[in-house]
XYZ file of C-alpha atoms in Angstrom:
248
model
C 159.709 284.176 161.264
C 158.532 283.650 157.584
C 156.131 280.826 157.539
C 153.369 279.198 155.515
C 150.324 278.294 157.748
C 148.401 274.969 156.770
C 145.371 274.267 158.783
C 141.534 273.768 158.128
C 139.007 273.672 160.904
C 138.129 275.698 163.850
C 140.935 274.001 166.292
C 143.111 275.961 164.024
C 142.236 279.512 164.308
C 143.676 279.952 167.565
C 147.301 279.282 166.267
C 147.103 281.212 163.326
C 145.620 284.308 165.312
C 148.559 283.753 167.756
C 151.342 283.883 165.078
C 149.620 287.091 163.588
C 149.705 288.648 167.146
C 153.003 287.699 167.855
C 154.292 289.744 164.799
C 155.353 286.422 162.835
C 155.039 287.110 159.167
C 152.206 284.715 157.538
C 153.027 284.602 153.703
C 150.422 282.331 152.737
C 147.354 280.308 154.115
C 146.713 276.693 152.683
C 143.683 275.052 153.432
C 141.277 272.331 152.205
C 138.374 273.050 149.840
C 134.940 274.707 150.710
C 132.533 271.949 151.307
C 128.958 271.537 151.725
C 127.363 272.389 155.125
C 124.196 272.994 156.994
C 120.397 272.183 155.736
C 120.843 273.643 152.588
C 124.063 271.713 151.843
C 125.511 275.275 150.461
C 129.281 275.420 149.909
C 130.727 277.149 152.928
C 134.476 278.008 153.532
C 136.556 276.280 155.946
C 137.014 278.138 159.220
C 140.648 278.967 158.622
C 139.921 280.432 155.241
C 137.491 282.882 156.646
C 139.953 283.754 159.389
C 142.233 284.386 157.042
C 140.598 286.347 154.370
C 138.844 288.536 157.219
C 142.892 289.343 158.009
C 143.818 289.992 154.616
C 145.887 287.303 154.063
C 146.415 284.975 150.818
C 144.704 281.800 150.811
C 145.174 278.752 148.562
C 143.194 275.551 148.267
C 145.064 273.109 146.252
C 143.515 269.885 145.166
C 146.817 267.702 145.066
C 149.784 268.650 147.041
C 151.865 267.386 144.556
C 150.749 269.831 141.922
C 153.647 271.652 140.262
C 151.901 274.815 140.252
C 151.260 274.564 143.905
C 154.843 273.639 144.783
C 156.224 276.325 142.890
C 153.960 278.779 144.748
C 155.487 277.700 147.836
C 158.971 277.865 146.417
C 158.438 281.452 145.528
C 157.287 282.347 149.098
C 160.610 280.986 150.579
C 159.357 280.178 154.221
C 161.651 279.387 156.954
C 159.146 277.180 158.393
C 155.816 275.718 157.459
C 153.159 275.469 160.399
C 150.500 272.921 160.198
C 147.559 272.646 162.367
C 144.688 270.046 161.667
C 145.258 270.655 157.990
C 143.857 267.152 157.087
C 146.119 265.842 154.604
C 149.674 264.070 154.621
C 152.425 266.411 153.424
C 154.555 264.860 150.575
C 158.359 264.564 150.452
C 158.838 267.674 148.365
C 156.956 269.802 150.613
C 158.479 268.743 153.695
C 161.875 269.591 152.254
C 161.107 272.882 151.218
C 161.352 275.312 154.444
C 164.757 275.751 155.981
C 163.605 274.440 159.664
C 161.262 272.014 158.179
C 157.250 271.629 158.992
C 156.073 271.777 162.285
C 152.622 270.087 163.309
C 150.543 270.846 166.295
C 148.847 267.787 167.407
C 145.693 267.569 170.017
C 147.342 264.430 172.096
C 150.724 263.388 174.051
C 152.368 261.624 171.185
C 153.083 258.610 170.538
C 149.289 258.162 172.212
C 146.374 259.139 169.589
C 148.186 259.274 166.290
C 145.539 260.073 163.487
C 142.609 262.295 162.924
C 140.392 261.900 165.997
C 142.663 262.189 169.017
C 140.211 264.145 171.036
C 137.173 262.209 170.357
C 139.211 259.214 170.928
C 141.040 260.499 174.086
C 137.413 260.873 175.652
C 135.860 257.994 174.682
C 138.750 255.676 176.152
C 138.109 257.842 179.218
C 141.312 259.399 179.650
C 142.135 261.589 182.230
C 144.620 263.667 180.923
C 145.805 264.701 177.042
C 147.689 267.533 175.764
C 149.625 269.077 172.963
C 152.425 267.949 171.000
C 154.875 269.509 168.542
C 156.614 267.782 166.275
C 159.055 268.029 163.257
C 157.081 266.212 160.753
C 158.253 263.341 158.456
C 156.584 261.392 155.747
C 154.280 259.401 158.083
C 151.307 260.397 159.850
C 152.136 261.882 163.344
C 155.596 259.944 164.142
C 158.043 262.723 163.593
C 160.220 263.783 166.476
C 158.669 265.597 169.399
C 159.702 269.403 169.872
C 157.221 270.193 173.115
C 154.695 268.454 174.868
C 152.110 270.077 177.354
C 149.460 268.144 179.219
C 146.230 269.058 180.350
C 143.823 267.240 182.590
C 140.392 266.348 181.335
C 137.301 266.961 183.449
C 135.226 264.048 184.521
C 132.075 265.119 182.678
C 133.911 267.314 180.047
C 132.595 267.096 176.670
C 134.478 267.109 173.150
C 133.467 271.104 172.560
C 134.553 271.832 175.801
C 137.859 269.925 175.276
C 138.331 270.970 171.962
C 138.058 274.488 172.687
C 141.164 274.494 175.416
C 143.222 272.423 173.392
C 142.984 274.798 170.533
C 144.241 277.577 172.996
C 147.033 275.470 174.485
C 148.145 274.468 170.843
C 148.571 278.120 170.260
C 150.363 278.551 173.243
C 152.990 275.552 172.515
C 153.406 277.020 168.540
C 154.684 280.310 169.882
C 157.038 278.643 172.493
C 158.042 275.850 169.705
C 158.801 278.962 167.016
C 160.471 280.935 170.255
C 163.094 278.251 170.806
C 163.732 277.527 167.216
C 164.508 280.949 166.331
C 166.875 281.045 169.543
C 168.630 277.687 168.678
C 167.546 276.032 171.869
C 165.056 273.305 170.825
C 165.782 269.699 171.215
C 163.833 267.073 169.321
C 163.549 263.600 170.689
C 162.383 260.268 168.875
C 158.940 258.831 169.696
C 158.597 255.876 171.003
C 156.823 253.863 168.456
C 156.608 251.017 170.939
C 153.737 252.892 172.890
C 151.807 254.338 169.874
C 147.970 254.140 169.583
C 145.792 255.259 167.145
C 142.974 257.897 166.748
C 141.182 256.829 163.442
C 138.289 259.027 161.918
C 134.799 258.812 163.397
C 132.421 256.540 161.450
C 128.627 256.405 161.647
C 128.841 252.994 163.895
C 130.683 254.941 166.452
C 127.546 257.357 166.998
C 125.323 254.511 167.553
C 125.139 253.416 171.404
C 124.863 249.748 172.426
C 122.945 249.459 175.694
C 124.755 246.323 176.725
C 127.994 248.126 177.124
C 129.189 249.306 180.678
C 127.373 252.999 181.789
C 130.990 254.522 182.275
C 131.655 253.371 178.415
C 128.136 254.823 177.140
C 128.943 258.220 179.299
C 132.200 258.476 177.699
C 131.039 257.983 174.345
C 128.083 260.522 174.768
C 130.578 263.510 176.021
C 132.972 262.641 172.920
C 130.297 263.359 170.551
C 128.833 266.274 172.074
C 128.159 268.851 170.277
C 128.880 266.897 167.100
C 127.918 264.521 165.752
C 126.130 263.272 168.655
C 125.544 259.691 170.081
C 122.540 258.133 168.834
C 119.909 255.523 169.621
C 116.261 254.606 168.448
C 112.855 255.177 170.011
C 109.768 254.102 168.379
C 111.466 254.097 164.923
C 112.981 257.627 164.974
C 116.354 258.561 165.757
C 117.174 260.087 169.471
C 120.344 262.197 169.947
C 121.638 261.625 173.543
C 123.686 264.876 174.557
C 124.450 264.061 178.452
C 124.620 260.696 180.141
C 125.039 259.981 183.999
């Protein structure tokens, strides 16, 4: 299919790679701006941009999705579908309405559970033993669009965020390809989400990193593995920050 890909972090890279390997025509890659990283706080490109440039794909990093020049560029590309994987911004109506088949999002939870920016971490913090991938047809709200496909995945008892994140990224690529295959064949059925069952996964805050030792041991263990390898659960010892990477 002729498509535009929108994504930013490492999670989105397997999906972009899978699209290219399957022979889809990626007309344009849209990602967020370069950000300071590392101890030197030097500007560094997001993983999706690095991968796209290495594959010779055109990349844009708009500061505003409502910018007329950006919208005109999307119209010139004339995509059949826009694929969104962890892009990090809500798409405005003008973008949602542009492609023939709409905008498809790959989300790392079994929607309507864990709508929001941190579904993997929040699922681990809550001790979930199952999560998964959902593809949806996007609407103007956050993660509320009709469900296209869902695939569950078991969560290991001691599994860390890093491990689960990687497995979900690969599963997301597989479910995306299956979604597009059914879309092309006209066999894709959509179903509305049961909004009364929705739960939310807000972005992590610094407070989420601090271990409260008066909480149950299992809750602390879940917190530690949900923050491994980034940003790390922390406590204090003799006036210094102490990072905790494993708990039993």
